[in-house]
């Protein structure tokens, strides 16, 4: 029933700016941040066939200081069946291209600062989606990030933020969560493969699936990061990966971005799609501090 409502390389890395708040328009007390603790985007308002630049995202309540690919590689689509309603967001991953400047789309959408957030979105890969040419990796859809959004081969030192995004791996589209935290073992962050009943989950082609994520930022005592941060990922409503004992920050940074970060790659064009028919559709984006707002996890109506 229809309901409505990431491996980056040094070559492709972008440091996400800190969240930008709307300037105060008149004298008086400073306003609350523009973003609410609950945001949803069903892509039903914009006209089909058009790009979806940041000003159009903002018209739907999602604000970002910058974006890549939303003008030209992202389109509001009404030709492929949406998850809900009649429209979804289609993103193109061109043949031979890698990195957010030339593949997919990227934008750091501002959130009201909170220690814990949930997000959910529906995703559909094209029937001909290419996982790569001779090497295989890329980012998928929305993630959560905070502060300076440590990523792209950076060393997370507790003061330069953190990030947690979804990825595909290998030539069979293995699904995993890819995250940057203090003390990450991999040069480009760490990952945990999604599993169901002990078996690896692979992104399917040609069908809608739901992925939801919860990130809880660690506590800090006297400038020391406590190892009590968590990431949990749900696939079609069931827990598929959980990472505990994480240290994200040693300062006051919390989750403050819904990070749309989706592209092929990878350091070289060997990670690029080998055809020009690689698309991903996204629908029914939700971000909230309250699990009950995420119907895919709470069975709300």
CSV table of C-alpha atoms in Angstrom, one decimal:
chain,number,residue,atom,x,y,z
A,1,UNK,CA,0.0,0.0,0.0
A,2,UNK,CA,1.4,3.4,-0.9
A,3,UNK,CA,1.9,5.9,1.9
A,4,UNK,CA,2.7,9.5,1.5
A,5,UNK,CA,3.6,11.8,3.5
A,6,UNK,CA,27.7,7.0,0.9
A,7,UNK,CA,32.9,5.9,-0.4
A,8,UNK,CA,34.0,9.6,-0.7
A,9,UNK,CA,37.6,10.2,-1.7
A,10,UNK,CA,40.0,13.0,-1.1
A,11,UNK,CA,39.6,13.9,-4.8
A,12,UNK,CA,35.8,14.3,-4.5
A,13,UNK,CA,35.6,15.5,-0.9
A,14,UNK,CA,33.7,18.6,0.1
A,15,UNK,CA,33.7,20.1,3.5
A,16,UNK,CA,30.1,20.9,4.4
A,17,UNK,CA,29.7,24.4,5.8
A,18,UNK,CA,28.1,24.9,9.2
A,19,UNK,CA,24.3,25.4,9.1
A,20,UNK,CA,23.3,28.8,8.0
A,21,UNK,CA,20.3,30.4,9.8
A,22,UNK,CA,18.0,33.0,8.3
A,23,UNK,CA,19.1,36.5,9.3
A,24,UNK,CA,17.0,38.4,11.8
A,25,UNK,CA,14.6,40.6,9.7
A,26,UNK,CA,13.7,43.1,12.4
A,27,UNK,CA,14.7,44.3,15.8
A,28,UNK,CA,13.8,42.2,18.8
A,29,UNK,CA,14.7,38.7,20.2
A,30,UNK,CA,16.5,36.4,17.7
A,31,UNK,CA,14.1,34.0,16.1
A,32,UNK,CA,14.2,30.2,16.5
A,33,UNK,CA,16.1,28.4,13.7
A,34,UNK,CA,14.0,28.2,10.5
A,35,UNK,CA,14.1,24.4,10.3
A,36,UNK,CA,11.6,22.5,12.5
A,37,UNK,CA,12.2,19.3,14.3
A,38,UNK,CA,10.0,17.5,11.8
A,39,UNK,CA,10.3,17.9,8.0
A,40,UNK,CA,8.7,16.0,5.2
A,41,UNK,CA,9.0,16.2,1.4
A,42,UNK,CA,6.7,14.2,-1.0
A,43,UNK,CA,7.8,16.1,-4.2
A,44,UNK,CA,4.1,16.7,-5.1
A,45,UNK,CA,4.2,20.5,-5.3
A,46,UNK,CA,6.9,21.2,-8.1
A,47,UNK,CA,6.0,20.8,-11.7
A,48,UNK,CA,7.1,17.5,-13.2
A,49,UNK,CA,10.0,17.6,-15.6
A,50,UNK,CA,11.8,20.5,-13.9
A,51,UNK,CA,15.0,20.5,-12.0
A,52,UNK,CA,14.8,21.0,-8.2
A,53,UNK,CA,17.3,23.6,-7.2
A,54,UNK,CA,17.8,24.9,-3.6
A,55,UNK,CA,15.1,27.6,-3.9
A,56,UNK,CA,12.5,25.0,-4.8
A,57,UNK,CA,13.7,22.8,-1.9
A,58,UNK,CA,13.3,25.9,0.3
A,59,UNK,CA,9.7,26.4,-1.0
A,60,UNK,CA,9.0,22.9,0.4
A,61,UNK,CA,10.6,23.7,3.8
A,62,UNK,CA,14.1,22.3,3.2
A,63,UNK,CA,16.9,24.9,3.4
A,64,UNK,CA,20.5,24.5,2.3
A,65,UNK,CA,23.3,27.1,1.8
A,66,UNK,CA,24.5,25.3,-1.3
A,67,UNK,CA,23.8,22.4,-3.6
A,68,UNK,CA,25.4,20.4,-6.4
A,69,UNK,CA,23.5,18.6,-9.2
A,70,UNK,CA,20.0,19.7,-8.1
A,71,UNK,CA,19.6,22.0,-11.1
A,72,UNK,CA,20.7,19.6,-13.8
A,73,UNK,CA,20.9,16.0,-12.6
A,74,UNK,CA,17.8,16.0,-10.4
A,75,UNK,CA,14.3,16.1,-11.9
A,76,UNK,CA,10.8,16.0,-10.5
A,77,UNK,CA,9.5,12.9,-12.2
A,78,UNK,CA,5.9,11.8,-12.9
A,79,UNK,CA,6.6,9.1,-15.6
A,80,UNK,CA,7.9,6.4,-13.2
A,81,UNK,CA,5.4,5.3,-10.5
A,82,UNK,CA,6.1,7.2,-7.3
A,83,UNK,CA,6.1,5.5,-3.9
A,84,UNK,CA,3.2,7.7,-2.9
A,85,UNK,CA,1.2,10.3,-4.9
A,86,UNK,CA,2.2,10.9,-8.5
A,87,UNK,CA,5.7,12.4,-8.3
A,88,UNK,CA,9.2,11.6,-7.0
A,89,UNK,CA,12.7,13.0,-7.3
A,90,UNK,CA,14.8,11.3,-10.0
A,91,UNK,CA,18.6,11.7,-9.8
A,92,UNK,CA,21.0,10.9,-12.6
A,93,UNK,CA,24.5,9.2,-12.3
A,94,UNK,CA,26.0,9.8,-15.7
A,95,UNK,CA,28.2,7.3,-17.5
A,96,UNK,CA,31.9,7.8,-16.8
A,97,UNK,CA,31.4,10.4,-14.0
A,98,UNK,CA,32.3,10.3,-10.3
A,99,UNK,CA,32.1,12.7,-7.4
A,100,UNK,CA,29.3,15.2,-6.3
A,101,UNK,CA,30.4,17.8,-8.8
A,102,UNK,CA,29.6,15.5,-11.8
A,103,UNK,CA,27.5,12.7,-10.5
A,104,UNK,CA,24.3,12.5,-8.5
A,105,UNK,CA,23.4,15.4,-6.2
A,106,UNK,CA,24.4,16.9,-2.8
A,107,UNK,CA,23.1,19.4,-0.4
A,108,UNK,CA,23.3,19.9,3.4
A,109,UNK,CA,19.8,20.6,4.6
A,110,UNK,CA,19.6,22.5,7.8
A,111,UNK,CA,18.0,21.0,10.9
A,112,UNK,CA,17.3,22.3,14.3
A,113,UNK,CA,20.2,21.2,16.5
A,114,UNK,CA,19.4,18.0,18.5
A,115,UNK,CA,21.4,15.2,20.0
A,116,UNK,CA,19.2,12.5,18.3
A,117,UNK,CA,17.4,12.4,14.9
A,118,UNK,CA,15.6,9.9,12.8
A,119,UNK,CA,15.3,10.0,9.0
A,120,UNK,CA,13.5,7.9,6.5
A,121,UNK,CA,13.2,7.9,2.7
A,122,UNK,CA,12.0,5.5,0.0
A,123,UNK,CA,14.5,4.7,-2.8
A,124,UNK,CA,14.3,2.9,-6.2
A,125,UNK,CA,17.2,2.1,-8.4
A,126,UNK,CA,16.7,1.9,-12.2
A,127,UNK,CA,16.5,-1.5,-13.8
A,128,UNK,CA,19.9,-0.7,-15.6
A,129,UNK,CA,21.6,0.9,-12.7
A,130,UNK,CA,25.4,0.4,-12.9
A,131,UNK,CA,27.3,-0.1,-9.7
A,132,UNK,CA,30.6,0.9,-11.4
A,133,UNK,CA,33.0,-0.1,-14.2
A,134,UNK,CA,35.8,-2.2,-12.6
A,135,UNK,CA,35.4,-0.8,-9.0
A,136,UNK,CA,32.1,-0.3,-7.2
A,137,UNK,CA,31.0,2.2,-4.6
A,138,UNK,CA,28.7,5.2,-4.2
A,139,UNK,CA,26.5,7.1,-1.9
A,140,UNK,CA,22.7,6.7,-1.6
A,141,UNK,CA,20.3,9.5,-0.6
A,142,UNK,CA,20.0,11.2,2.7
A,143,UNK,CA,22.2,10.9,5.8
A,144,UNK,CA,22.7,12.8,9.0
A,145,UNK,CA,25.6,15.0,9.9
A,146,UNK,CA,26.6,17.7,12.4
A,147,UNK,CA,29.1,20.5,12.9
A,148,UNK,CA,31.7,20.7,10.1
A,149,UNK,CA,30.5,17.2,8.8
A,150,UNK,CA,33.8,15.4,9.0
A,151,UNK,CA,34.1,13.3,5.8
A,152,UNK,CA,36.2,12.9,2.6
A,153,UNK,CA,39.3,11.3,4.2
A,154,UNK,CA,39.5,13.8,7.1
A,155,UNK,CA,40.5,12.7,10.6
A,156,UNK,CA,37.6,13.4,12.9
A,157,UNK,CA,39.0,15.0,16.0
A,158,UNK,CA,35.8,15.7,17.9
A,159,UNK,CA,35.7,19.4,16.9
A,160,UNK,CA,35.2,19.0,13.1
A,161,UNK,CA,31.9,17.3,13.1
A,162,UNK,CA,30.7,13.8,11.9
A,163,UNK,CA,28.6,12.2,9.2
A,164,UNK,CA,26.6,9.1,8.6
A,165,UNK,CA,25.4,8.2,5.1
A,166,UNK,CA,24.1,5.2,3.1
A,167,UNK,CA,26.3,3.6,0.4
A,168,UNK,CA,26.4,0.8,-2.2
A,169,UNK,CA,29.4,-1.5,-2.3
A,170,UNK,CA,30.8,-4.2,-4.7
A,171,UNK,CA,29.4,-5.2,-8.0
A,172,UNK,CA,26.2,-6.6,-6.5
A,173,UNK,CA,25.0,-3.4,-4.8
A,174,UNK,CA,25.7,-4.4,-1.2
A,175,UNK,CA,24.0,-2.0,1.2
A,176,UNK,CA,25.9,-0.4,4.0
A,177,UNK,CA,26.0,2.6,6.3
A,178,UNK,CA,29.2,4.7,6.0
A,179,UNK,CA,30.1,6.9,8.9
A,180,UNK,CA,32.8,9.2,10.2
A,181,UNK,CA,33.5,9.4,13.9
A,182,UNK,CA,36.5,10.0,16.3
A,183,UNK,CA,39.0,7.2,15.8
A,184,UNK,CA,37.6,5.7,12.6
A,185,UNK,CA,39.7,2.9,11.4
A,186,UNK,CA,39.4,3.3,7.7
A,187,UNK,CA,41.2,6.2,5.9
A,188,UNK,CA,37.8,7.2,4.4
A,189,UNK,CA,35.6,6.3,7.4
A,190,UNK,CA,34.1,3.1,8.6
A,191,UNK,CA,31.1,1.1,7.4
A,192,UNK,CA,28.6,-1.5,8.6
A,193,UNK,CA,26.9,-3.8,6.1
A,194,UNK,CA,23.1,-4.1,6.4
A,195,UNK,CA,21.9,-7.6,7.2
A,196,UNK,CA,18.7,-9.5,7.5
A,197,UNK,CA,18.6,-12.9,9.2
A,198,UNK,CA,22.4,-12.9,9.0
A,199,UNK,CA,22.5,-12.4,5.3
A,200,UNK,CA,23.8,-9.2,3.5
A,201,UNK,CA,21.2,-6.9,2.1
A,202,UNK,CA,21.7,-5.7,-1.5
A,203,UNK,CA,19.9,-2.7,-3.0
A,204,UNK,CA,17.3,-4.1,-5.4
A,205,UNK,CA,16.7,-2.7,-8.9
A,206,UNK,CA,13.3,-1.7,-10.1
A,207,UNK,CA,11.4,-1.6,-6.8
A,208,UNK,CA,10.8,0.8,-3.9
A,209,UNK,CA,12.4,0.0,-0.6
A,210,UNK,CA,12.6,2.1,2.6
A,211,UNK,CA,15.7,3.0,4.6
A,212,UNK,CA,15.6,4.7,7.9
A,213,UNK,CA,18.4,5.8,10.1
A,214,UNK,CA,18.8,6.9,13.7
A,215,UNK,CA,21.9,8.8,14.9
A,216,UNK,CA,22.4,9.7,18.6
A,217,UNK,CA,25.4,11.9,19.4
A,218,UNK,CA,27.6,11.0,22.3
A,219,UNK,CA,27.6,12.9,25.6
A,220,UNK,CA,30.6,15.0,26.6
A,221,UNK,CA,32.1,15.3,30.1
A,222,UNK,CA,34.6,18.1,30.8
A,223,UNK,CA,35.6,18.2,27.1
A,224,UNK,CA,36.0,14.5,26.9
A,225,UNK,CA,33.9,12.5,24.5
A,226,UNK,CA,32.0,9.6,26.1
A,227,UNK,CA,31.7,6.4,24.0
A,228,UNK,CA,27.9,6.4,24.0
A,229,UNK,CA,27.0,7.5,20.5
A,230,UNK,CA,24.9,5.3,18.3
A,231,UNK,CA,23.9,4.7,14.7
A,232,UNK,CA,21.0,2.4,13.8
A,233,UNK,CA,19.7,1.6,10.3
A,234,UNK,CA,16.4,0.1,9.4
A,235,UNK,CA,15.6,-1.6,6.1
A,236,UNK,CA,11.9,-1.9,5.3
A,237,UNK,CA,11.1,-1.3,8.9
A,238,UNK,CA,13.4,-3.8,10.5
A,239,UNK,CA,16.7,-3.1,12.2
A,240,UNK,CA,19.5,-4.0,9.8
A,241,UNK,CA,22.6,-2.5,11.4
A,242,UNK,CA,23.4,-1.0,14.8
A,243,UNK,CA,26.7,0.5,15.8
A,244,UNK,CA,27.2,1.5,19.5
A,245,UNK,CA,30.1,2.9,21.6
A,246,UNK,CA,30.8,5.7,19.2
A,247,UNK,CA,32.5,9.1,19.9
A,248,UNK,CA,31.4,11.7,17.4
A,249,UNK,CA,32.2,15.0,19.3
A,250,UNK,CA,34.1,16.5,22.2
A,251,UNK,CA,32.4,19.8,21.9
A,252,UNK,CA,28.8,21.0,21.7
A,253,UNK,CA,28.1,19.9,18.1
A,254,UNK,CA,24.9,17.8,17.5
A,255,UNK,CA,23.0,16.6,14.5
A,256,UNK,CA,22.1,19.7,12.5
A,257,UNK,CA,22.0,18.6,8.9
A,258,UNK,CA,20.0,16.1,6.8
A,259,UNK,CA,22.8,15.5,4.3
A,260,UNK,CA,21.6,14.6,0.8
A,261,UNK,CA,24.8,13.1,-0.5
A,262,UNK,CA,24.5,10.7,-3.4
A,263,UNK,CA,27.0,10.1,-6.2
A,264,UNK,CA,29.2,7.4,-7.8
A,265,UNK,CA,32.7,6.9,-6.5
A,266,UNK,CA,35.4,6.3,-5.6
A,267,UNK,CA,38.7,8.0,-6.5
A,268,UNK,CA,38.9,7.3,-10.2
A,269,UNK,CA,36.5,6.8,-13.1
A,270,UNK,CA,36.8,3.0,-12.6
A,271,UNK,CA,34.0,3.6,-10.0
A,272,UNK,CA,31.9,5.4,-12.6
A,273,UNK,CA,28.7,3.9,-14.1
A,274,UNK,CA,29.4,2.0,-17.3
A,275,UNK,CA,26.0,3.1,-18.9
A,276,UNK,CA,24.1,6.3,-19.0
A,277,UNK,CA,20.8,4.8,-17.7
A,278,UNK,CA,21.8,4.9,-14.0
A,279,UNK,CA,19.1,6.7,-12.1
A,280,UNK,CA,17.8,6.6,-8.5
A,281,UNK,CA,14.4,7.8,-7.5
A,282,UNK,CA,13.7,9.2,-4.0
A,283,UNK,CA,10.3,9.8,-2.4
A,284,UNK,CA,8.6,10.6,1.0
A,285,UNK,CA,11.6,12.1,2.8
A,286,UNK,CA,11.1,12.5,6.6
A,287,UNK,CA,13.4,13.8,9.3
A,288,UNK,CA,12.3,14.1,12.9
A,289,UNK,CA,13.5,14.1,16.5
A,290,UNK,CA,10.5,11.9,17.3
A,291,UNK,CA,10.4,8.3,16.2
A,292,UNK,CA,6.6,8.4,16.2
A,293,UNK,CA,6.8,10.8,13.2
A,294,UNK,CA,8.5,8.1,11.1
A,295,UNK,CA,5.5,5.9,10.1
A,296,UNK,CA,7.8,3.3,8.6
A,297,UNK,CA,9.1,2.7,12.1
A,298,UNK,CA,6.0,3.5,14.3
A,299,UNK,CA,3.0,2.4,12.2
A,300,UNK,CA,1.4,5.8,12.5
A,301,UNK,CA,-1.5,6.7,10.3
